[in-house]
Short mmCIF file of C-alpha atoms in Angstrom, two decimals:
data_model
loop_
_atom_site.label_atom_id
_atom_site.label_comp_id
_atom_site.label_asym_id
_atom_site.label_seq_id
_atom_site.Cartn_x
_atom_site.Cartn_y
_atom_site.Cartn_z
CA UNK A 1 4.80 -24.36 -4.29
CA UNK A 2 1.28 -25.07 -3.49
CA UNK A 3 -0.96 -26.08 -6.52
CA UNK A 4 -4.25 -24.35 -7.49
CA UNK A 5 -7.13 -25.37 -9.74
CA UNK A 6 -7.09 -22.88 -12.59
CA UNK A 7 -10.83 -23.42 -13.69
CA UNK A 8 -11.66 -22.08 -17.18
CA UNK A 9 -14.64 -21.16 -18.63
CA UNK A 10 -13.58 -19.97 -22.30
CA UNK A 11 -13.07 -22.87 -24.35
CA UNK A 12 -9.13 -23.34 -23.77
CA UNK A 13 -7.39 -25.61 -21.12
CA UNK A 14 -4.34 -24.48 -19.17
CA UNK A 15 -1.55 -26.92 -17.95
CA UNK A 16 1.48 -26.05 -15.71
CA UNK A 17 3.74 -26.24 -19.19
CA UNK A 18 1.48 -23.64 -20.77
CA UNK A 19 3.47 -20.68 -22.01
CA UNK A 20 1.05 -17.11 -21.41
CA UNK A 21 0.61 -15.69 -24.69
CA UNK A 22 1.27 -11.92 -24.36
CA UNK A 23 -1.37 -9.22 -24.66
CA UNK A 24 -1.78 -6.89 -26.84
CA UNK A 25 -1.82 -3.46 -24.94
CA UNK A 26 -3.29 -1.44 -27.95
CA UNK A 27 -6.08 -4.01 -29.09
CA UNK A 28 -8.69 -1.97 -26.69
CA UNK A 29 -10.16 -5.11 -25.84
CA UNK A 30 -10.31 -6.76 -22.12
CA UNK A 31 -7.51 -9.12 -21.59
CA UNK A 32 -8.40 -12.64 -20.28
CA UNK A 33 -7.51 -15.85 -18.99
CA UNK A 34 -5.64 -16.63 -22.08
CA UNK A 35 -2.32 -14.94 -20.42
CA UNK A 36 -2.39 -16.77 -17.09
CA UNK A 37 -0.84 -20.26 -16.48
CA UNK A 38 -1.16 -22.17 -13.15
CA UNK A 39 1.70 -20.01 -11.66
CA UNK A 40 0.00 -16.83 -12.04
CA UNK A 41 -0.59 -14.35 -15.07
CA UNK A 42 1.15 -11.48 -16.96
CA UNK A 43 -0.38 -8.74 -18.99
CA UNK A 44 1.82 -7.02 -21.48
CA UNK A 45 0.37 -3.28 -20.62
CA UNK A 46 2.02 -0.21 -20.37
CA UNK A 47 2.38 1.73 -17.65
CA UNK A 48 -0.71 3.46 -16.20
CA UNK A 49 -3.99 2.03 -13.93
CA UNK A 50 -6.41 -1.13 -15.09
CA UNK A 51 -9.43 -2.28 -13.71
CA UNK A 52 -8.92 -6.28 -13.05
CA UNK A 53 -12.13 -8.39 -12.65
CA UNK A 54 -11.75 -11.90 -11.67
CA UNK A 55 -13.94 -14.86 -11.30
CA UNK A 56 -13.13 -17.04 -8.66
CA UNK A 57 -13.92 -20.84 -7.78
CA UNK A 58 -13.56 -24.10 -9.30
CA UNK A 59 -15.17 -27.52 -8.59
CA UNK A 60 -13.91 -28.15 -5.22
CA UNK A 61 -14.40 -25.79 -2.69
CA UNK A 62 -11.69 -22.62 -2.80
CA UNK A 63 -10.03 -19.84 -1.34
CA UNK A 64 -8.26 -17.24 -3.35
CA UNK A 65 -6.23 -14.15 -2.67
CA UNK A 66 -4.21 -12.17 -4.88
CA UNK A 67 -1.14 -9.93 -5.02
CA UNK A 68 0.74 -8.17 -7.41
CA UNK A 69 3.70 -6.60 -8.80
CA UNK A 70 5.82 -5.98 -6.13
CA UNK A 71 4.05 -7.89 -3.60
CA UNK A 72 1.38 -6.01 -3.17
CA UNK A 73 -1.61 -7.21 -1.89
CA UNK A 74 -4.77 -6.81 -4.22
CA UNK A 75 -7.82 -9.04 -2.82
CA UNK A 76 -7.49 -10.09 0.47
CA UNK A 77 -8.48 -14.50 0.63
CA UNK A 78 -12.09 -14.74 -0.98
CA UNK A 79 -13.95 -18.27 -0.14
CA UNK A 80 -16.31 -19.90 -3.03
CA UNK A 81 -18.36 -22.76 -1.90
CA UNK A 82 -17.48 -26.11 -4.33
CA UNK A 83 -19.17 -25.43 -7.84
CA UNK A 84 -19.82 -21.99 -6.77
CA UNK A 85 -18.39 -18.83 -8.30
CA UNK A 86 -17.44 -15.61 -6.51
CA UNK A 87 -16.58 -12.27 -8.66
CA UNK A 88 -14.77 -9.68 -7.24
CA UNK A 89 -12.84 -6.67 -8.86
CA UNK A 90 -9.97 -4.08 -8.08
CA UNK A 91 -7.83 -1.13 -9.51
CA UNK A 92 -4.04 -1.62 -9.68
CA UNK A 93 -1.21 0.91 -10.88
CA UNK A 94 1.20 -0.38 -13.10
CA UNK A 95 4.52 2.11 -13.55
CA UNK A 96 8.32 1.70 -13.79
CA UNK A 97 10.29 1.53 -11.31
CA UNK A 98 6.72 -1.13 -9.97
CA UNK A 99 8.36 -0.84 -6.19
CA UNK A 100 10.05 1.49 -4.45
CA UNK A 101 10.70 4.67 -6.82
CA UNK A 102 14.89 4.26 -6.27
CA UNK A 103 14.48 0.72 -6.66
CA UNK A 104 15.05 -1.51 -9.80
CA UNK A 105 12.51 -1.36 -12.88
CA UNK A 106 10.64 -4.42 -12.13
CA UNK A 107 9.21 -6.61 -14.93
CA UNK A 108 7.23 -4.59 -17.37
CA UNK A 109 3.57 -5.53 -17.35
CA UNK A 110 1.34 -6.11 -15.08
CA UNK A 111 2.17 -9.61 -12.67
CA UNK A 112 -0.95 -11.40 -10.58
CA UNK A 113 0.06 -14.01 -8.18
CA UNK A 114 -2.83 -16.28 -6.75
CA UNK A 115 -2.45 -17.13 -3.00
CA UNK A 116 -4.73 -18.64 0.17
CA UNK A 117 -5.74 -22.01 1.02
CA UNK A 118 -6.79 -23.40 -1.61
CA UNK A 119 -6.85 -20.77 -5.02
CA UNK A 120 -8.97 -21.22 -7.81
CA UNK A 121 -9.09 -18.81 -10.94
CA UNK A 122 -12.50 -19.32 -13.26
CA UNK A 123 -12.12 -16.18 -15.19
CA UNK A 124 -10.01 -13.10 -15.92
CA UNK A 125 -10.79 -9.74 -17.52
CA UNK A 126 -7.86 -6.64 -17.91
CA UNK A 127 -9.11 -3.41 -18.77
CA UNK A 128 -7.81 0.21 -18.88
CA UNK A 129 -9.37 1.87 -16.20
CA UNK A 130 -10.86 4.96 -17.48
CA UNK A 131 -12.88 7.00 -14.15
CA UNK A 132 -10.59 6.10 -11.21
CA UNK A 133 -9.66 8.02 -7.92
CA UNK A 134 -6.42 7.32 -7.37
CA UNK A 135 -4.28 7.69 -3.84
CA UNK A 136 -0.91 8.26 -3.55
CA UNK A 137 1.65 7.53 -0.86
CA UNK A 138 4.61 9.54 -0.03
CA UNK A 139 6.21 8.00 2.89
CA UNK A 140 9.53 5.77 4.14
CA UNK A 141 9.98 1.98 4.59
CA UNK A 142 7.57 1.77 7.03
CA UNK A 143 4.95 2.71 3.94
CA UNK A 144 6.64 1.45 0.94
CA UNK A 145 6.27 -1.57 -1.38
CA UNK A 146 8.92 -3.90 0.48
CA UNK A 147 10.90 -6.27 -2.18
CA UNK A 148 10.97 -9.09 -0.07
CA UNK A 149 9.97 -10.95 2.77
CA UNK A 150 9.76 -10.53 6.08
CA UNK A 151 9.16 -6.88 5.29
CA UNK A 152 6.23 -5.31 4.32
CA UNK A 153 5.13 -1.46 4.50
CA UNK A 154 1.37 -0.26 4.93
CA UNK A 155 0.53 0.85 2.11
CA UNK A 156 1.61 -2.31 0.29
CA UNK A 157 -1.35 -4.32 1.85
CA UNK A 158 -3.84 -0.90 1.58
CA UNK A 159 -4.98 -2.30 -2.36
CA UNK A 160 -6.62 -5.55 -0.81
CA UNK A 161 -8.90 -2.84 1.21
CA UNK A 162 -10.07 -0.81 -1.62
CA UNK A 163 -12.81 -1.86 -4.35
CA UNK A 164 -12.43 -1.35 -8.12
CA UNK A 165 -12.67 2.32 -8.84
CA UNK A 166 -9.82 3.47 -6.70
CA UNK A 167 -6.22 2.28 -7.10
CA UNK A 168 -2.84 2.82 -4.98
CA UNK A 169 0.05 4.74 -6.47
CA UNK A 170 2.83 3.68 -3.72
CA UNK A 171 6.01 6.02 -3.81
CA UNK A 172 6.99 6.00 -0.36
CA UNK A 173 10.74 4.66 -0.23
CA UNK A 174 12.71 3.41 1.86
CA UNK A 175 15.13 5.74 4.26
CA UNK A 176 13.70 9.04 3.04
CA UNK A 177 13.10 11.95 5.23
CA UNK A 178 10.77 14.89 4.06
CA UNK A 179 14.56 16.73 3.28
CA UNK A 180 15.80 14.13 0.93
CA UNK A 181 11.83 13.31 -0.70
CA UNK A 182 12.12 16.89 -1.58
CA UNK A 183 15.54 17.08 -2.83
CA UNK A 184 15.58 13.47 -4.72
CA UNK A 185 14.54 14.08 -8.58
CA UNK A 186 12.90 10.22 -8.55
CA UNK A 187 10.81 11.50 -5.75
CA UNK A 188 8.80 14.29 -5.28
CA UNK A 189 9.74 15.92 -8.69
CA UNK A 190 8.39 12.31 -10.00
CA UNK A 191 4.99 12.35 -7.69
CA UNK A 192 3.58 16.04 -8.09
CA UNK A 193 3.16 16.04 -12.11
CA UNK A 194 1.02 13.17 -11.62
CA UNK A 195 -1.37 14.13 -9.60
CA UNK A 196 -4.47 14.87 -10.78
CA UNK A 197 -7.29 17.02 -9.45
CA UNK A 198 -9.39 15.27 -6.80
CA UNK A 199 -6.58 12.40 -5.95
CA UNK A 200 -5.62 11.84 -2.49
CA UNK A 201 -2.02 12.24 -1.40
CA UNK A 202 -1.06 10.39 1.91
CA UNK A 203 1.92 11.75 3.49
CA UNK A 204 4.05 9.99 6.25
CA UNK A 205 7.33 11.26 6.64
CA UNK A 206 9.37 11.44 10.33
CA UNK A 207 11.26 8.11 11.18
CA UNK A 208 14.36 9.07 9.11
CA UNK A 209 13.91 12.66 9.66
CA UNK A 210 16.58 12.42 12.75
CA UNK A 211 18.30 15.35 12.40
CA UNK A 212 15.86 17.52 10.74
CA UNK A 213 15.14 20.44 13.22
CA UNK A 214 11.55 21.75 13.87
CA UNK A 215 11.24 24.80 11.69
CA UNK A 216 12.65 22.71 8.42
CA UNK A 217 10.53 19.97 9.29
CA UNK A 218 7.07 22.09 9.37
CA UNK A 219 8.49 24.02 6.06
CA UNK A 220 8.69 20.53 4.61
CA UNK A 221 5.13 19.53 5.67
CA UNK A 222 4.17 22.53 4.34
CA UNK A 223 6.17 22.66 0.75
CA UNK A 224 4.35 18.78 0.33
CA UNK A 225 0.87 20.63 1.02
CA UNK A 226 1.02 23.09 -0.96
CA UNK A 227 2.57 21.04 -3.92
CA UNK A 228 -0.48 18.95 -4.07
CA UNK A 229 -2.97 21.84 -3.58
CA UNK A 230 -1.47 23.41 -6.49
CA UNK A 231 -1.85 20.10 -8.61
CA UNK A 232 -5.31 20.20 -7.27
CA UNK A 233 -5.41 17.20 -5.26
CA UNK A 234 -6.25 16.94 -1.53
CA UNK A 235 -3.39 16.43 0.87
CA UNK A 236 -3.33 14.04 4.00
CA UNK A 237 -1.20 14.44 7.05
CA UNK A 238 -0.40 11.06 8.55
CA UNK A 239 1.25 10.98 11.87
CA UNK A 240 3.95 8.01 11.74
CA UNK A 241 3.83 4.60 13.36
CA UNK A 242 5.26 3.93 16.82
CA UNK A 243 8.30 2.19 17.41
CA UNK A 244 7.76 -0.82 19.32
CA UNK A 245 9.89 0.34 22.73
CA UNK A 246 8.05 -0.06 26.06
CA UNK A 247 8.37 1.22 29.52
CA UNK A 248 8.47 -0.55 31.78
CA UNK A 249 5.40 0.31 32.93
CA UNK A 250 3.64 -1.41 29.98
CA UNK A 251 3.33 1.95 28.03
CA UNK A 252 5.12 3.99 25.02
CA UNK A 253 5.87 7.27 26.45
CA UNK A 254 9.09 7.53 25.17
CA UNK A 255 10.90 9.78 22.70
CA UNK A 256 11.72 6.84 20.91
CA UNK A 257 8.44 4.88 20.60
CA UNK A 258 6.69 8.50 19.87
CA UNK A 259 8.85 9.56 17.13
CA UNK A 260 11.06 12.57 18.96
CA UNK A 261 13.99 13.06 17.45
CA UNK A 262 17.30 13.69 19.19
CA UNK A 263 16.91 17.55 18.34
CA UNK A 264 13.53 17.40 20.39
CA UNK A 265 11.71 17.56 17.94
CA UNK A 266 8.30 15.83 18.27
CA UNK A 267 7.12 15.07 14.95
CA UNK A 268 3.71 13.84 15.49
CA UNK A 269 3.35 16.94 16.98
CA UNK A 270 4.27 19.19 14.72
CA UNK A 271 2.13 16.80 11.94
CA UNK A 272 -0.86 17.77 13.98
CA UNK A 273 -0.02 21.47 14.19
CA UNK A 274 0.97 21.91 10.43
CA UNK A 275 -2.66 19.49 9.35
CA UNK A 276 -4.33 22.62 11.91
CA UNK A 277 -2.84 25.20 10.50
CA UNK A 278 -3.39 24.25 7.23
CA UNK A 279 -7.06 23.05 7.14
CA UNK A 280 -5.66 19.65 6.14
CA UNK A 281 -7.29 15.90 6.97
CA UNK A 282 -5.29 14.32 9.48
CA UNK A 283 -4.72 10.29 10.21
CA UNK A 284 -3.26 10.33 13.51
CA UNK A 285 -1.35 6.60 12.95
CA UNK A 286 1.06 7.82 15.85
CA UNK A 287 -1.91 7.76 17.82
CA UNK A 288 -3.83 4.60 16.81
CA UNK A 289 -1.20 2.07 16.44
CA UNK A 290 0.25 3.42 20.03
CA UNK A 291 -3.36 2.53 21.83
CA UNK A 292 -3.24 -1.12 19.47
CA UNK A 293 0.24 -1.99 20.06
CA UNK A 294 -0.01 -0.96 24.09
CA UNK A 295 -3.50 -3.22 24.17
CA UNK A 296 -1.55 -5.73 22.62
CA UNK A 297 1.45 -5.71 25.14
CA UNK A 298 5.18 -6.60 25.11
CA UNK A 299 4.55 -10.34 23.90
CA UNK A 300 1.32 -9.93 21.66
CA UNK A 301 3.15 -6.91 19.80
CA UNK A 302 6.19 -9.00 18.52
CA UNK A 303 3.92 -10.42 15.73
CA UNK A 304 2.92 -6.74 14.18
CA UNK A 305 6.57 -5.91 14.04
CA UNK A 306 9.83 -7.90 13.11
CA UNK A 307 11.11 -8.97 16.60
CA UNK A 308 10.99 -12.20 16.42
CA UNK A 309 12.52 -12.76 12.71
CA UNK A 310 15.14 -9.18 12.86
CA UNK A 311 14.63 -7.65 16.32
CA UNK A 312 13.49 -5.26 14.18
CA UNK A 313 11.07 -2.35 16.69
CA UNK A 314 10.40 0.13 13.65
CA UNK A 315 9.35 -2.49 10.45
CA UNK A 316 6.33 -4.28 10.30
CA UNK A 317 5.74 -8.00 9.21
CA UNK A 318 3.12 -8.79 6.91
CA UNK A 319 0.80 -9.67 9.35
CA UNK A 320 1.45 -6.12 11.39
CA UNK A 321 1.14 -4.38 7.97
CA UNK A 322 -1.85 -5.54 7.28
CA UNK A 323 -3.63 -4.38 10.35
CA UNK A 324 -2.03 -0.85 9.95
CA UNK A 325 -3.19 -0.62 6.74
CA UNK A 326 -6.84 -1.52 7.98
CA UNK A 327 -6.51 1.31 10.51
CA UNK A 328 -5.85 3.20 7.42
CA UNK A 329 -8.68 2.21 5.87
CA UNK A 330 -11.09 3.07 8.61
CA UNK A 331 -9.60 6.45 8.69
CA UNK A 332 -10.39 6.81 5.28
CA UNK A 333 -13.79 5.77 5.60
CA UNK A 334 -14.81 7.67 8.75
CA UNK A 335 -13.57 11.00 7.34
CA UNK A 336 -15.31 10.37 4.20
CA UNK A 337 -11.93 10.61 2.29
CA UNK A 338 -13.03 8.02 0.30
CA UNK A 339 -16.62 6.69 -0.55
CA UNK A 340 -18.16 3.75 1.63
CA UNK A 341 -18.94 2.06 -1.09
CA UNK A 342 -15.15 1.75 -2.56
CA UNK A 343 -14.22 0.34 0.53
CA UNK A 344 -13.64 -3.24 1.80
CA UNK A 345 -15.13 -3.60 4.87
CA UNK A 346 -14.00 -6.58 7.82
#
């Protein structure tokens, strides 16, 4: 385990032995350094969505990154210059189940990690977040908050993107289809009651819908729509991510690379037709990560995916899930979906 300087600025010294002391979730005051120890920190909340500001640097020089709960990532690595101090901030959901929603509880409370080079934590502060836009993620295991390594889904690195003010409500889950999202009680029934006028729902369902046929998939689409409408938030079509499968020509005109199932059914396609139809944003993924991993080639693409560890063509590493989520991001930005100014840029 790599060591980091855990540099405090409140009157109290922390040692590796140090035991966190727990929180207290109904004080109403911000939560600090006091609950972090050199292997991370815990916050004895309650479920629902906290604004974290941190403080980082120490008297060497640093670089700090941070994830969360179930791996997700929540500041991307964040240099401070020896003696300097940086301050950043973010929004994070806490619920239960913390991963995927048919996955295990998780540990109640809200879990920081510190990661990069050379991490350095000067100051904490844990606050309810009380004006937040929040976006939530209805997807498969190509989206979802992975357990464990190799894997990792997009919108489990999307946090480290986003600025305090908006936070990431992940329920995409792994091996769901827009049939069974509808028809699971943990799923949809869970999502829709929580959304709340204004939020943005991301929706990114077709690798596991394999046998679905065309006019069930586009009622789907459409049921999802108009579910969030009616909760008054504002849906988001996203077209899924190639498969890594080439021609031989170099290219990914395939049925499999492009998502066609083996009814014919071409479900970028009909995600474009339904966001039409409906007057609904669309972030053509299909379309973006085919011109990046093409550019990128047979060799260079093995790293966004999990070739070399799984010969795995459909699930991304953490590196390749990362840069999806940044193509994400930009789609976000450019459609004014969410404000500039929430947004991590580069």
């Amino acid at each position: 385990m790599r060591r980091f300087n855990l540099a405090v600025l409140a009157a109290v010294t922390l040692s590796a032995g140090l035991t966190a002391v727990p929180a207290q979730a109904h004080s109403g005051r911000p939560l600090g350094i006091e609950n972090c120890t050199t292997a991370g920190c815990h916050f004895d909340v309650p479920p629902g969505t906290y604004d974290v500001k941190v403080l980082l640097g120490g008297d060497a020089a640093s670089s700090t990154s941070i994830s969360g709960e179930t791996r997700r990532s929540l500041l991307p690595e964040t240099a401070a210059e020896a003696g300097g101090r940086v301050s950043r901030g973010f929004t994070v959901n806490v619920r239960t189940p913390e991963g995927e929603p048919t996955g295990p509880d998780g540990t109640p409370g809200l879990d920081l990690v510190l990661g990069g080079s050379a991490p350095a934590l000067a100051d904490i502060k844990v606050t309810r977040a009380r004006h937040t836009r929040q976006i939530f993620l209805v997807g498969d295991s190509t989206v979802c908050d992975q357990p464990g390594d190799p894997y990792s889904g997009w919108g489990q690195q999307l946090p480290q993107y986003l600025r305090k003010g908006v936070s990431v409500a992940n329920y995409a889950d792994s091996g769901e289809s827009t049939v069974t999202y509808l028809s699971e009680p943990r799923l949809w029934a869970t999502v829709q009651p929580l959304i709340r006028p204004g939020d943005l729902v991301l929706v990114q369902l077709a690798h596991n819908d394999k046998t679905t046929d065309e006019a069930t998939y586009r009622a789907n689409l459409e049921t999802l729509v108009a579910g969030v409408r009616e909760k008054g938030g504002n849906p988001v079509l996203v077209t899924p991510i190639v498969r890594r499968w080439f021609n031989s020509d170099g290219t990914l005109n395939n049925g499999t690379a492009l998502l066609v199932n083996g009814l014919g059914v071409d479900h970028p396609a009909v995600i474009r037709s339904v966001a039409a139809a409906e007057g609904v944003p669309l972030i053509d993924l299909t379309a973006r990560t085919k011109s990046l991993v093409e550019s990128l080639g047979v060799e260079g693409s093995k790293a966004i995916y999990l070739y070399n560890e799984k010969r795995d063509n459909t699930h991304t590493s953490v590196h390749g899930a990362t840069v999806y989520a940044g193509l994400v991001r930009d789609e976000l930005v450019a459609q004014r979906l969410v404000p500039a100014g929430l947004v991590r840029v580069g």
